[in-house]
mmCIF file of C-alpha atoms and ligand atoms in Angstrom:
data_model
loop_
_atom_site.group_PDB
_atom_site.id
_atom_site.type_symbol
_atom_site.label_atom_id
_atom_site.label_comp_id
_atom_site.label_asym_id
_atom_site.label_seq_id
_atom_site.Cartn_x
_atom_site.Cartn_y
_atom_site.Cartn_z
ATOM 1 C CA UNK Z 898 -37.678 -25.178 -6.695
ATOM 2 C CA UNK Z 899 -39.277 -27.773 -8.921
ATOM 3 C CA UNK Z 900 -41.809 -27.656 -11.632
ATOM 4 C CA UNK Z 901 -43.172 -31.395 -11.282
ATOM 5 C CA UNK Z 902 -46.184 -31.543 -9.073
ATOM 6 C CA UNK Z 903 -45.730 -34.851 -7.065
ATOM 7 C CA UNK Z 904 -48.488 -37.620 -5.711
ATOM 8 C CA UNK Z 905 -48.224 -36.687 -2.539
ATOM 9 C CA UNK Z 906 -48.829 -32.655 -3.622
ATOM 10 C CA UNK Z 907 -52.123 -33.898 -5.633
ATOM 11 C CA UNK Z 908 -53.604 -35.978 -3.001
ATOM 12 C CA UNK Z 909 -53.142 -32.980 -0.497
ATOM 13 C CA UNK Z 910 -55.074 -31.009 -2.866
ATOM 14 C CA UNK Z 911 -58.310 -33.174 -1.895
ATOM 15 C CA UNK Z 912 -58.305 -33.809 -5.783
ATOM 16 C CA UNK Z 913 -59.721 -37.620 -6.151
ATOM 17 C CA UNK Z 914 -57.375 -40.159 -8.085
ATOM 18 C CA UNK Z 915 -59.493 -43.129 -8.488
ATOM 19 C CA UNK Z 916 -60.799 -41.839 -11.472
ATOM 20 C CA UNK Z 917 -59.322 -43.853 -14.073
ATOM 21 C CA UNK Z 918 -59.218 -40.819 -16.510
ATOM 22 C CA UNK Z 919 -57.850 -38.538 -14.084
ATOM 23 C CA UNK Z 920 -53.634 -38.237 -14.400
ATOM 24 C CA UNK Z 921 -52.260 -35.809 -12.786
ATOM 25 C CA UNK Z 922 -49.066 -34.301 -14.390
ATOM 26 C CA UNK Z 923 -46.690 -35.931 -12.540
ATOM 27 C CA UNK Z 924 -44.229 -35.559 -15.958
ATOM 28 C CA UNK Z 925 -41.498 -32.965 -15.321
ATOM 29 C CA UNK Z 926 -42.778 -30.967 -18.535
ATOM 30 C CA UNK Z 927 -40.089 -28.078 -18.327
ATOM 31 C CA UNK Z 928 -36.702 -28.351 -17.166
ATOM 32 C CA UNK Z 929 -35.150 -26.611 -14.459
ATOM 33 C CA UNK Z 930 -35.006 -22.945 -14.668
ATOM 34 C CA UNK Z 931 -30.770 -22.759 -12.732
ATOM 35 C CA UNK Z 932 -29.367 -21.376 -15.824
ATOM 36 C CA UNK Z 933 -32.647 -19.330 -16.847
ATOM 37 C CA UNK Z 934 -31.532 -15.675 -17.818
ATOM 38 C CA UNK Z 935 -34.253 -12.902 -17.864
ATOM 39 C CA UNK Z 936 -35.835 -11.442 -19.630
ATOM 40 C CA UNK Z 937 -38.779 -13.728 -20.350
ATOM 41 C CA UNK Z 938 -41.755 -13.756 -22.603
ATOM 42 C CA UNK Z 939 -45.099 -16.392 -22.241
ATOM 43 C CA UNK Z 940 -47.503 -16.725 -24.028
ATOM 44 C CA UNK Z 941 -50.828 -18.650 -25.463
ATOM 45 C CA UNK Z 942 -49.876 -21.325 -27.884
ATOM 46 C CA UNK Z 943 -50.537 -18.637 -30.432
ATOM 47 C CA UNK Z 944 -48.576 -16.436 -29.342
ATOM 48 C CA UNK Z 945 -45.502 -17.592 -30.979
ATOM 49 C CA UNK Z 946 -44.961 -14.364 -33.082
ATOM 50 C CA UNK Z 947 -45.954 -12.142 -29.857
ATOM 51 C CA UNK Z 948 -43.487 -13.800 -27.853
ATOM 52 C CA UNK Z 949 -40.805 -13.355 -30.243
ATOM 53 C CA UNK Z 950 -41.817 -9.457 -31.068
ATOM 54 C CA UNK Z 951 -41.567 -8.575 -27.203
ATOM 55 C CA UNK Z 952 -38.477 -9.953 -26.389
ATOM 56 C CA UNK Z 953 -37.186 -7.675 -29.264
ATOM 57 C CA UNK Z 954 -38.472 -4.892 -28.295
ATOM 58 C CA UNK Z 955 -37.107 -6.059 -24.343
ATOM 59 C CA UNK Z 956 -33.860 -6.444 -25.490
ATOM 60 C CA UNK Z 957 -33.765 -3.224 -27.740
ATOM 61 C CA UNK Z 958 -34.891 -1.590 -23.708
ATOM 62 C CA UNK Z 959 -38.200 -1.632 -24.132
ATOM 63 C CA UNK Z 960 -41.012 -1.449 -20.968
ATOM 64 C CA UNK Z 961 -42.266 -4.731 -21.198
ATOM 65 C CA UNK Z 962 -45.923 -3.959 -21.483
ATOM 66 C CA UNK Z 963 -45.094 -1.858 -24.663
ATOM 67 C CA UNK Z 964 -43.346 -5.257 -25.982
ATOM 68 C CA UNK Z 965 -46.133 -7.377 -24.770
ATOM 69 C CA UNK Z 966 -48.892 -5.696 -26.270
ATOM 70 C CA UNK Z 967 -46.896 -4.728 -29.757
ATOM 71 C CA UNK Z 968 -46.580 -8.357 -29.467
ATOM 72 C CA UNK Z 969 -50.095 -9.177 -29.541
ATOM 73 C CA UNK Z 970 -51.141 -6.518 -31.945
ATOM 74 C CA UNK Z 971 -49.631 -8.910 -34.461
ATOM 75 C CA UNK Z 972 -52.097 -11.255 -33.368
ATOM 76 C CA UNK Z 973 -55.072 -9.009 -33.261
ATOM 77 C CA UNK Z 974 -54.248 -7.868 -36.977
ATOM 78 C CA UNK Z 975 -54.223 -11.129 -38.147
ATOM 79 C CA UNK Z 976 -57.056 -12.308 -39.978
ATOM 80 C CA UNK Z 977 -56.199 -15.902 -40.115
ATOM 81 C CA UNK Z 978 -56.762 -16.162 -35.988
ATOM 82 C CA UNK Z 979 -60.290 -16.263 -35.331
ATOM 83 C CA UNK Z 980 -60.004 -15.980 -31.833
ATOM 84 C CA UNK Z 981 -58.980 -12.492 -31.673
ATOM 85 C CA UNK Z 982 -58.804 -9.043 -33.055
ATOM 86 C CA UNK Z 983 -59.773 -9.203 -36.437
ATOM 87 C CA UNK Z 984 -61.505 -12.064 -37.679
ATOM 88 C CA UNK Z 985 -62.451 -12.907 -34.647
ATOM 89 C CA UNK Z 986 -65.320 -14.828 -34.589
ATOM 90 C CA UNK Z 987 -68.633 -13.408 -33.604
ATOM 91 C CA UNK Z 988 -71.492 -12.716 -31.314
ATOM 92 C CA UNK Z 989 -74.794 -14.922 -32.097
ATOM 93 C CA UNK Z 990 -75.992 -11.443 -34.065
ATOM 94 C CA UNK Z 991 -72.768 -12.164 -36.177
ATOM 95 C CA UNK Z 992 -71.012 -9.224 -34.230
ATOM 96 C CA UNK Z 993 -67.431 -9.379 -33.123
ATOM 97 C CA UNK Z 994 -66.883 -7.985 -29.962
ATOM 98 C CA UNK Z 995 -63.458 -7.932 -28.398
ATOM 99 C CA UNK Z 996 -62.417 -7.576 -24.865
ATOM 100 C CA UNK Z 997 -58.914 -7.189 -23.431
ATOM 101 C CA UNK Z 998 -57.102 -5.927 -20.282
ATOM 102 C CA UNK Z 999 -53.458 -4.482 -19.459
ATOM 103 C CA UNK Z 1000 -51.605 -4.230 -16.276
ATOM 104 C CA UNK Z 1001 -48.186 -2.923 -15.707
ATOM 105 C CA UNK Z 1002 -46.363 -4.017 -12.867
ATOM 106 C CA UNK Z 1003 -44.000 -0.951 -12.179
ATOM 107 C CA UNK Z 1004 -46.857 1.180 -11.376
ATOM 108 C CA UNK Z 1005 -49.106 -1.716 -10.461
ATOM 109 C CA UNK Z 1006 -52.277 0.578 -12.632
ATOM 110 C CA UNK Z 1007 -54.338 -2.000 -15.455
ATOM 111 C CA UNK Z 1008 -56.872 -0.987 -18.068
ATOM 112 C CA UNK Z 1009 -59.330 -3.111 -19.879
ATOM 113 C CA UNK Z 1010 -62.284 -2.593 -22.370
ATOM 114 C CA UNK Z 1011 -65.278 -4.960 -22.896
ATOM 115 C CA UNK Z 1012 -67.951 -5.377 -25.918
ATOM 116 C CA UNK Z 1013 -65.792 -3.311 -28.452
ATOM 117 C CA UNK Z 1014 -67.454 -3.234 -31.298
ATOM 118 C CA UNK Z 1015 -65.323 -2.284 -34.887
ATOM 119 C CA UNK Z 1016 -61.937 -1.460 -33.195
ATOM 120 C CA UNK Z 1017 -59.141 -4.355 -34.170
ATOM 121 C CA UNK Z 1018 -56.343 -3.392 -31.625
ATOM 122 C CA UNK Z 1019 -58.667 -3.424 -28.058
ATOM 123 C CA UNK Z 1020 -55.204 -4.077 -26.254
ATOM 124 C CA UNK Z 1021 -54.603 -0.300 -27.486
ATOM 125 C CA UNK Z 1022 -57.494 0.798 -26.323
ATOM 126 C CA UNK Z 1023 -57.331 -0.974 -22.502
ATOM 127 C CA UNK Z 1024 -53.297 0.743 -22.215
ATOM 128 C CA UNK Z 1025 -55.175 4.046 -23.091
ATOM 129 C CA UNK Z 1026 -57.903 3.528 -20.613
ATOM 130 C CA UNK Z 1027 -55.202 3.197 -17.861
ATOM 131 C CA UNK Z 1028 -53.163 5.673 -19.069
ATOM 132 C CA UNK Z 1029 -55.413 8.647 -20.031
ATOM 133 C CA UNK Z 1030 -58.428 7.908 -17.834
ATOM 134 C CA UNK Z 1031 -58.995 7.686 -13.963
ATOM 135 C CA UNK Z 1032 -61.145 4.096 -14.455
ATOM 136 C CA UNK Z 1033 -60.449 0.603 -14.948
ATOM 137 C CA UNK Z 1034 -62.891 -0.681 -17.537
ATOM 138 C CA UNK Z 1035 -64.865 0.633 -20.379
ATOM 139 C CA UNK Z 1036 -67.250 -1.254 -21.874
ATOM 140 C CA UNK Z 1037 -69.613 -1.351 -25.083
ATOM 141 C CA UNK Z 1038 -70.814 2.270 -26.548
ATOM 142 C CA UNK Z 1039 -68.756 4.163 -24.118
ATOM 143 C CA UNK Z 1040 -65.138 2.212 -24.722
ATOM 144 C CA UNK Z 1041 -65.913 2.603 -28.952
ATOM 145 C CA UNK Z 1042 -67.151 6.337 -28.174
ATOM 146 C CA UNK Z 1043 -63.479 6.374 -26.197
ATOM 147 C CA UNK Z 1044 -61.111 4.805 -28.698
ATOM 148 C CA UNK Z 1045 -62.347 7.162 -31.503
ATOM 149 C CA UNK Z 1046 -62.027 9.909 -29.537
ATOM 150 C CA UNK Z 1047 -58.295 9.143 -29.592
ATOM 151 C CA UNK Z 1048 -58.288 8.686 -33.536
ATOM 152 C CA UNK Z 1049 -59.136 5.006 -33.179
ATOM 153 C CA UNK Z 1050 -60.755 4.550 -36.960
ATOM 154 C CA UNK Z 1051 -63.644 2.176 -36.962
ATOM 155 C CA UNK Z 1052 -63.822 -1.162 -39.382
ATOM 156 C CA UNK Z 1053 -66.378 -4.115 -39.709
ATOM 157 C CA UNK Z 1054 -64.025 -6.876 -38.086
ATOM 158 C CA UNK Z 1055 -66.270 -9.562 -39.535
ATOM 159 C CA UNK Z 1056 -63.969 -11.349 -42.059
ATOM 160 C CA UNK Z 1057 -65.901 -13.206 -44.918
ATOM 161 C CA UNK Z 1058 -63.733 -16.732 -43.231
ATOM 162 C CA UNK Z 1059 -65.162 -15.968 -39.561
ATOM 163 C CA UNK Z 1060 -68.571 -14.691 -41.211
ATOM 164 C CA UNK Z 1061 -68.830 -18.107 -43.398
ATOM 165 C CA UNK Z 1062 -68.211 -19.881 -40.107
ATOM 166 C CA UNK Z 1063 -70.939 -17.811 -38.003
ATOM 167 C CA UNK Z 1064 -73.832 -18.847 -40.686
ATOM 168 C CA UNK Z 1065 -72.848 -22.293 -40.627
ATOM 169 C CA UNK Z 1066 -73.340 -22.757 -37.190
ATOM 170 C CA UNK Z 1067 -76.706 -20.256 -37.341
ATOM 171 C CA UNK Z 1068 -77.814 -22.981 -40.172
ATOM 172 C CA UNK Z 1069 -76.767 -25.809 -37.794
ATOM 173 C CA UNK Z 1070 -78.487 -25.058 -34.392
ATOM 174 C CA UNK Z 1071 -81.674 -26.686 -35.083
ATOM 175 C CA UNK Z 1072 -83.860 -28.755 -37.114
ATOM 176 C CA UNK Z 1073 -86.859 -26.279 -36.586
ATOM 177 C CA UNK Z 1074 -85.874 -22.877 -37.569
ATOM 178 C CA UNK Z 1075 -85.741 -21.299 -41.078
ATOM 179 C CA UNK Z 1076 -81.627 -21.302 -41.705
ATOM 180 C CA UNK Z 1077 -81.180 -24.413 -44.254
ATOM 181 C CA UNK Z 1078 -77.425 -25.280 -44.345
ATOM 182 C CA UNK Z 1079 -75.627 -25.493 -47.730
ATOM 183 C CA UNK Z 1080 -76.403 -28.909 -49.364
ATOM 184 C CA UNK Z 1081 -73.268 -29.192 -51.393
ATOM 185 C CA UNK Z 1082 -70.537 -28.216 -48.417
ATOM 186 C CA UNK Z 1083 -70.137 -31.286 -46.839
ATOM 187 C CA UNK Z 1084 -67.093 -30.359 -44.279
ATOM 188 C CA UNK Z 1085 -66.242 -26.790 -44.269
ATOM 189 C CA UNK Z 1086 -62.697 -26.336 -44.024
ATOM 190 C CA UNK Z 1087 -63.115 -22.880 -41.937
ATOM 191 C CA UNK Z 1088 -65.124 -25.063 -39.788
ATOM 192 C CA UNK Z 1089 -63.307 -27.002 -39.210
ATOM 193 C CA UNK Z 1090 -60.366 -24.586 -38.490
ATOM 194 C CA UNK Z 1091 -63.030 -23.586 -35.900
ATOM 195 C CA UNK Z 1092 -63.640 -27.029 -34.147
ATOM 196 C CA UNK Z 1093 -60.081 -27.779 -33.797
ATOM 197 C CA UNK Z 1094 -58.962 -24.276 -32.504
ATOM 198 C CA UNK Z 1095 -58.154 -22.756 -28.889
ATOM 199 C CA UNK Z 1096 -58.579 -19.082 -28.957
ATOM 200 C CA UNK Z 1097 -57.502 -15.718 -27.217
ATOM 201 C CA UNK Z 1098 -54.088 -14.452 -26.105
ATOM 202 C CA UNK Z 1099 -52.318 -13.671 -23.049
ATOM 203 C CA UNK Z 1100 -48.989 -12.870 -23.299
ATOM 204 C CA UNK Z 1101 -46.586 -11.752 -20.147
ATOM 205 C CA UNK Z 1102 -43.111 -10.078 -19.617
ATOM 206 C CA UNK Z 1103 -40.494 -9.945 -17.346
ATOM 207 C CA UNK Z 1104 -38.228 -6.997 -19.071
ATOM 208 C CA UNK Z 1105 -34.806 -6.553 -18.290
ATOM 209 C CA UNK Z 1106 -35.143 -3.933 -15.525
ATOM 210 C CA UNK Z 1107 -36.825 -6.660 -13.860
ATOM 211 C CA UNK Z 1108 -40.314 -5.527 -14.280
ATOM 212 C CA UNK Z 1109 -43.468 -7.634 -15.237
ATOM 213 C CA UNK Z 1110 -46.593 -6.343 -17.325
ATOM 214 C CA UNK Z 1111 -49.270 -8.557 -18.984
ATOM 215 C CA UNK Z 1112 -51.713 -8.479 -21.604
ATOM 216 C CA UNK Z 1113 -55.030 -10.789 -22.624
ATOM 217 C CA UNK Z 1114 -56.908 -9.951 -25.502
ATOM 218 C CA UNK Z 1115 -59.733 -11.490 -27.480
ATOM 219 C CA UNK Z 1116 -63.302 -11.947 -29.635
ATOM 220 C CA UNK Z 1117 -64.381 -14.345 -26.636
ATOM 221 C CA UNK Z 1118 -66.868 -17.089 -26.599
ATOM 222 C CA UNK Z 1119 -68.163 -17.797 -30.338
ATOM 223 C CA UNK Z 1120 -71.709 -17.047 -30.982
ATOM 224 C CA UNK Z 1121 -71.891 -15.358 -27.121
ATOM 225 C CA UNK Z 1122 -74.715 -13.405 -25.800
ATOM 226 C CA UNK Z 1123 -74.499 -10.156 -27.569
ATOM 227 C CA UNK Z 1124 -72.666 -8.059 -24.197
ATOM 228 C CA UNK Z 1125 -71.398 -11.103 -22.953
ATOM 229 C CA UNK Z 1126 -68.077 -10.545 -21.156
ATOM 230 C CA UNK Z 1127 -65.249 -13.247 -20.447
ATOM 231 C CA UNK Z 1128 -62.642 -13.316 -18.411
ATOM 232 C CA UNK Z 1129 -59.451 -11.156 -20.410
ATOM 233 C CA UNK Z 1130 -60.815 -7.473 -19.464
ATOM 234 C CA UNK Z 1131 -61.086 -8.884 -15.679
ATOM 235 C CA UNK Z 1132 -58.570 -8.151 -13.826
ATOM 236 C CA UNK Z 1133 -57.478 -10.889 -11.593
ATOM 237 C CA UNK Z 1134 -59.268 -13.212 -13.574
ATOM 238 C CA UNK Z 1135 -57.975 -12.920 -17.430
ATOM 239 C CA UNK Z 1136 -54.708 -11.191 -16.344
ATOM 240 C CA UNK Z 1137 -52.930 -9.841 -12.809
ATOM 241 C CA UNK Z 1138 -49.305 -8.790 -12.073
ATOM 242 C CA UNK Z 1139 -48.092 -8.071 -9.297
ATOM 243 C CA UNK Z 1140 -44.490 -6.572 -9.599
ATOM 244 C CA UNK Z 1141 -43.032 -7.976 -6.340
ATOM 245 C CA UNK Z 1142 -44.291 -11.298 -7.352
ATOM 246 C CA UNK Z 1143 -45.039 -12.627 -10.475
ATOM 247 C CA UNK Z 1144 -47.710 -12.273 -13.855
ATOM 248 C CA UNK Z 1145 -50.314 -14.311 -14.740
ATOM 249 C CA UNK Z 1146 -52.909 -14.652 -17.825
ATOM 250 C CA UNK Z 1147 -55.542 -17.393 -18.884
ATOM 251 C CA UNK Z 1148 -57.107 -18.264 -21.987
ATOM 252 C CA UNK Z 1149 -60.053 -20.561 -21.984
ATOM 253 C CA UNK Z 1150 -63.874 -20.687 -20.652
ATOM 254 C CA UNK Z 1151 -64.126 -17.619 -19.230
ATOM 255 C CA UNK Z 1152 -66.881 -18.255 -17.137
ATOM 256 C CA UNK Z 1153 -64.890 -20.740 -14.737
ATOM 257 C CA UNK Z 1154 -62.108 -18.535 -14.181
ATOM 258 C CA UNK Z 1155 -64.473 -15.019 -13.405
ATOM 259 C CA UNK Z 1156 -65.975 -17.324 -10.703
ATOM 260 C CA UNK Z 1157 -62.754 -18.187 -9.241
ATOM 261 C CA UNK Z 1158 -60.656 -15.244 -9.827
ATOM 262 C CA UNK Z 1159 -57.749 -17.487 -11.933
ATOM 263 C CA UNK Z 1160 -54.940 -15.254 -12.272
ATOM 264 C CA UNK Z 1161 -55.120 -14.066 -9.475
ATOM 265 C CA UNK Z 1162 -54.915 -17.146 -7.526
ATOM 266 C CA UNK Z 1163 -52.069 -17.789 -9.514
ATOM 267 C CA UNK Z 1164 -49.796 -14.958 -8.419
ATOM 268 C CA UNK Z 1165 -50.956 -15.599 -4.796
ATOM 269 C CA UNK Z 1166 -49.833 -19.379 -5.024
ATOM 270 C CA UNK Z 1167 -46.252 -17.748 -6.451
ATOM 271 C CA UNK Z 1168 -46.637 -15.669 -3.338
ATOM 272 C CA UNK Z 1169 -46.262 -18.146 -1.252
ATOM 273 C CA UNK Z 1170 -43.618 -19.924 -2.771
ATOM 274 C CA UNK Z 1171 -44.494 -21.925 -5.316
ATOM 275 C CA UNK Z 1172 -43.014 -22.172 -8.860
ATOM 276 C CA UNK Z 1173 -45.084 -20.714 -11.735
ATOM 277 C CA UNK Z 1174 -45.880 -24.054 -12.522
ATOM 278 C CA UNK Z 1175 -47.259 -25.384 -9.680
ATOM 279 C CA UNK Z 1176 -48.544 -22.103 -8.981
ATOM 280 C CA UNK Z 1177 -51.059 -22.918 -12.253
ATOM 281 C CA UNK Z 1178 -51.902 -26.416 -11.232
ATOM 282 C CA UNK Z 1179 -52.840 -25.487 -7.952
ATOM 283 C CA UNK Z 1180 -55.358 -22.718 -9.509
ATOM 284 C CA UNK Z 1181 -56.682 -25.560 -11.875
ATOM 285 C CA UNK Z 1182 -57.148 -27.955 -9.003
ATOM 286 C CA UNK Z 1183 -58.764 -25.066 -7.300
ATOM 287 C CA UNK Z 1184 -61.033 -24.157 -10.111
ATOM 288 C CA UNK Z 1185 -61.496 -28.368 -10.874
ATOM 289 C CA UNK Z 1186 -63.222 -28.704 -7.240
ATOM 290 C CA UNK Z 1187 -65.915 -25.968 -7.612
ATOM 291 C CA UNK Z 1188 -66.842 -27.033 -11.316
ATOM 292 C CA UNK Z 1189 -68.455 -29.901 -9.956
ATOM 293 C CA UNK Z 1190 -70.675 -27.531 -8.434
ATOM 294 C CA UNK Z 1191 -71.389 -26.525 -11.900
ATOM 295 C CA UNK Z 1192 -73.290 -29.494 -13.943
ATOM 296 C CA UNK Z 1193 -73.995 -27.878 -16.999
ATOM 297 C CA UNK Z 1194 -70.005 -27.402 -17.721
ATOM 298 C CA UNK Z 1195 -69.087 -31.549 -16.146
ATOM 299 C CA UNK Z 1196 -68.684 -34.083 -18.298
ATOM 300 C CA UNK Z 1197 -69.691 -37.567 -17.809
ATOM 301 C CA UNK Z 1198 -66.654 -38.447 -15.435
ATOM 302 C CA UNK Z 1199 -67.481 -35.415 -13.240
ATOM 303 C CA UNK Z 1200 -64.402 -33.656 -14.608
ATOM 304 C CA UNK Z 1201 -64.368 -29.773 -16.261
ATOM 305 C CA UNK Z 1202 -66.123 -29.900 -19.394
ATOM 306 C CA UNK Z 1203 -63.911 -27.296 -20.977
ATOM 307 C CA UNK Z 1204 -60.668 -25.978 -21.689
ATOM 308 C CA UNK Z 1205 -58.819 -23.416 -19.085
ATOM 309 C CA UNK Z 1206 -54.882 -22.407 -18.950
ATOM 310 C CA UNK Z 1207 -53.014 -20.473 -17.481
ATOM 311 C CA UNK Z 1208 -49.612 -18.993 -18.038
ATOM 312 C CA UNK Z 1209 -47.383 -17.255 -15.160
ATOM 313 C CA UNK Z 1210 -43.797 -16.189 -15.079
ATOM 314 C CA UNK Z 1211 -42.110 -14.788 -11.340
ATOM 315 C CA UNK Z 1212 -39.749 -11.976 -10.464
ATOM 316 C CA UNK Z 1213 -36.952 -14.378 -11.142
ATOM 317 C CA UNK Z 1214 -37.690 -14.820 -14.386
ATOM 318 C CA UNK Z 1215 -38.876 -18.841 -14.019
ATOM 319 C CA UNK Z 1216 -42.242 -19.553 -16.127
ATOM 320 C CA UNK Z 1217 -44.712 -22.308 -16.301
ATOM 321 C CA UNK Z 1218 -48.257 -22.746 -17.947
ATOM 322 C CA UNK Z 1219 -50.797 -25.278 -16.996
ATOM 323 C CA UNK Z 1220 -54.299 -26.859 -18.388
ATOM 324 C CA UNK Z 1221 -56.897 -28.712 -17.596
ATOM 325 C CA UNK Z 1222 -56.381 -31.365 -20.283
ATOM 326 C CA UNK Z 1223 -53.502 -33.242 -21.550
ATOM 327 C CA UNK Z 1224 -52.043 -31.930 -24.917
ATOM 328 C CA UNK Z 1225 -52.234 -28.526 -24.760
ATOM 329 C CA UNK Z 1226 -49.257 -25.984 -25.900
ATOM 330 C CA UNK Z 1227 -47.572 -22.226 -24.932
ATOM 331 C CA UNK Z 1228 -45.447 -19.855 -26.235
ATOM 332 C CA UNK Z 1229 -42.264 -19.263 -24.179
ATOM 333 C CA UNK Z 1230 -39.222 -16.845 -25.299
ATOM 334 C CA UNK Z 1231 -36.665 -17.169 -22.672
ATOM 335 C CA UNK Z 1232 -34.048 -14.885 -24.074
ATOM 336 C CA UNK Z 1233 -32.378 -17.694 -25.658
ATOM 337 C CA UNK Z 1234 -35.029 -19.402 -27.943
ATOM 338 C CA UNK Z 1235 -38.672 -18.757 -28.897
ATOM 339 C CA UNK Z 1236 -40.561 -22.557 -28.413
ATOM 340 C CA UNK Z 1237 -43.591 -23.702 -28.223
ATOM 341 C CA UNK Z 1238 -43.477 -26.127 -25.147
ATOM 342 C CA UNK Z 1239 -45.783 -28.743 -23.702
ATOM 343 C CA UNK Z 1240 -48.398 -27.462 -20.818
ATOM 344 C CA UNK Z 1241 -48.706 -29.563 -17.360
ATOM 345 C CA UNK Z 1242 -52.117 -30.707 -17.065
ATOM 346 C CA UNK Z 1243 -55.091 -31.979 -14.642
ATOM 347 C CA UNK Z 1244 -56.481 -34.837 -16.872
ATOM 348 C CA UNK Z 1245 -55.105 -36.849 -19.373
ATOM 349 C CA UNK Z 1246 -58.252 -37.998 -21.608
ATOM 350 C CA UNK Z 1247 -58.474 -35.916 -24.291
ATOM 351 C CA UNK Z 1248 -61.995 -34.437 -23.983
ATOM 352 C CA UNK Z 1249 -64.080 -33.972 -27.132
ATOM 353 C CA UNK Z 1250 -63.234 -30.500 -28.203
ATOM 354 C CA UNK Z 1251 -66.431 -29.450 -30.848
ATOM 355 C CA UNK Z 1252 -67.718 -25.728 -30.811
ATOM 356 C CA UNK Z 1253 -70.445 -27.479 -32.317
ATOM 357 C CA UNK Z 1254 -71.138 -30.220 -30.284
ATOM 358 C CA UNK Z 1255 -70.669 -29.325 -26.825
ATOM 359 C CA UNK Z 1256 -71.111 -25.505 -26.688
ATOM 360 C CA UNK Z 1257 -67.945 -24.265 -25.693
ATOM 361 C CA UNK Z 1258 -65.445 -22.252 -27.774
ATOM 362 C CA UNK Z 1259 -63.465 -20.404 -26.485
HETATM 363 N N1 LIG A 1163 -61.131 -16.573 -22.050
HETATM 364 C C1 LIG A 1163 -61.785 -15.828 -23.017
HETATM 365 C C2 LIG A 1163 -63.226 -15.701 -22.817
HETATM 366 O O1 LIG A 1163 -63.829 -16.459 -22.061
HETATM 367 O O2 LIG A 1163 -63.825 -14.845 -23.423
#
């Protein structure tokens, strides 16, 4: 099976290659998987430190949705990522509201919550939701009423780093309001730590008993509609395993992949054959077609506007991630080493990532 995705593949696909800016990854990005031995961990790009926790806990006989979300608990408690958990960055009401799902493939069961408010470690919360209620999905009030009721203690996850960052784009959003931005701080550091960052976390597992189990888990779009919900407590969108087939998790604009149903398209592509790779491009070139249906999220070549990639591993233990644009990055522990490896990708122009600029963070 390979992992490139040929010419002839792409121009099936009904994807247009006149476009000078448009590339397709023809690059063989990962090698071949012959000698691959499971287990295997993927991840985000920063999910380096997840990635490496799981397969511990894999190889010590761990289920692998314990390991995956232990993993990303590391992630959540860290400060310093201001995608997720804590220090996340927040709603436009300076609010950080975190969303994750779960699914385990053994008993093919998922949890998620949505609009947590003051809880750090929502990936918790969305294993306890499948485990110790008969629903999918909590959300707001109810999933915080929930997690305390289990001895979750609240905390204000607004750090003073992602709280610095909220006002300066509250100061920034226009010329006619009252919020005056700081006259002596020319370039923010934090902001710019903001601009040039990709956020949330997926991270997936194929244990050693041959099971698969996922996790996604973030703060979402910066500066959202208070109750705004991405994609990472969908299931099938943020997240899906199925156990006979394969896992699959996104991070990006959440938006694009609720209205396509990503990760699930992904393990159906695996399904039918295809590698975990190609199984991601195919959902991109998928999702690439019906954004030009959506103008407000083009960009002035007709191409997505934003960020989305996704990350998929099969029963046999062969993984592959994919983005829209050139140059982005997972996290892949293979039982052998713990890398960060190149993504395949749709186009090869870097777009203009700004938070600030265009709207999007994600
Ligand atoms: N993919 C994360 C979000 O849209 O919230």
């Amino acid at each position: 099976m390979t992992h490139s995705i040929t010419r002839r593949k792409f121009i099936k696909t009904g994807i247009s290659l006149s476009a000078a800016s448009f590339i397709p990854g023809t690059k063989k990005i990962i090698p071949p998987e012959k000698d691959r031995s499971r287990p295997v961990v993927i991840s985000s790009r920063n999910g380096l430190r997840a990635t490496e926790k799981a397969m511990k806990m894999i190889s010590e006989g761990s289920d692998s949705l314990d390991a995956v979300i232990t993993g990303v608990n590391i992630i959540e408690d860290d400060p310093e990522d201001i995608s997720v958990g804590y220090g996340g960055l927040p709603n436009e009401d300076g609010v950080v509201e975190l969303d994750s799902s779960v699914m385990h493939g053994p008993t093919h069961n998922a949890g998620a919550v949505a609009g947590l408010r003051n809880i750090k470690n929502p990936s918790k919360v969305a294993k306890l939701v499948m485990e110790r209620t008969a629903h999918a999905l909590l959300v707001g009030e109810g999933a915080l009423r929930f997690a305390k009721s289990h001895g979750f203690k609240e905390e204000n996850l607004l750090t003073d780093r992602s709280r610095k960052i909220w006002l300066k784009r509250k100061e920034m959003l226009s010329d006619s309001d009252f919020w005056l931005p700081s006259a002596s701080e020319k370039i923010d550091p934090d902001l710019r730590a903001a601009l040039d960052s990709h956020g949330t976390i997926n991270c997936c597992a194929l244990d050693a008993k041959g099971d698969l189990a996922g996790v996604t888990t973030t703060s979402g779009f910066f500066f959202k509609i208070p109750g705004r919900v991405g994609d990472s407590p969908i299931i099938g969108a943020g997240l899906y395993v199925d156990n006979d087939i394969g896992a699959a998790g996104s991070t990006g604009l959440g938006e694009a992949n609720i209205l396509t149903c990503g990760s699930n398209a992904v393990v159906e592509f695996m399904r039918k054959g295809h590698s975990p790779e190609e199984a991601c491009i195919k959902t991109l070139v998928r999702i690439s077609e019906k954004a030009k249906l959506w103008p407000r999220y083009l960009d002035e070549n007709g191409h997505p506007a934003f960020d989305l990639n996704f990350y998929a591993i099969n029963k046999k233990g062969e993984y592959g991630a994919a983005s829209l644009w050139k140059g982005r990055r997972f996290a892949v522990h293979n039982g052998k080493e713990n890398i960060l490896r190149e993504c395949a990708f749709l186009y090869k122009k870097e777009r203009p990532v700004s938070a600030f600029s265009s709207g999007l963070y994600v």
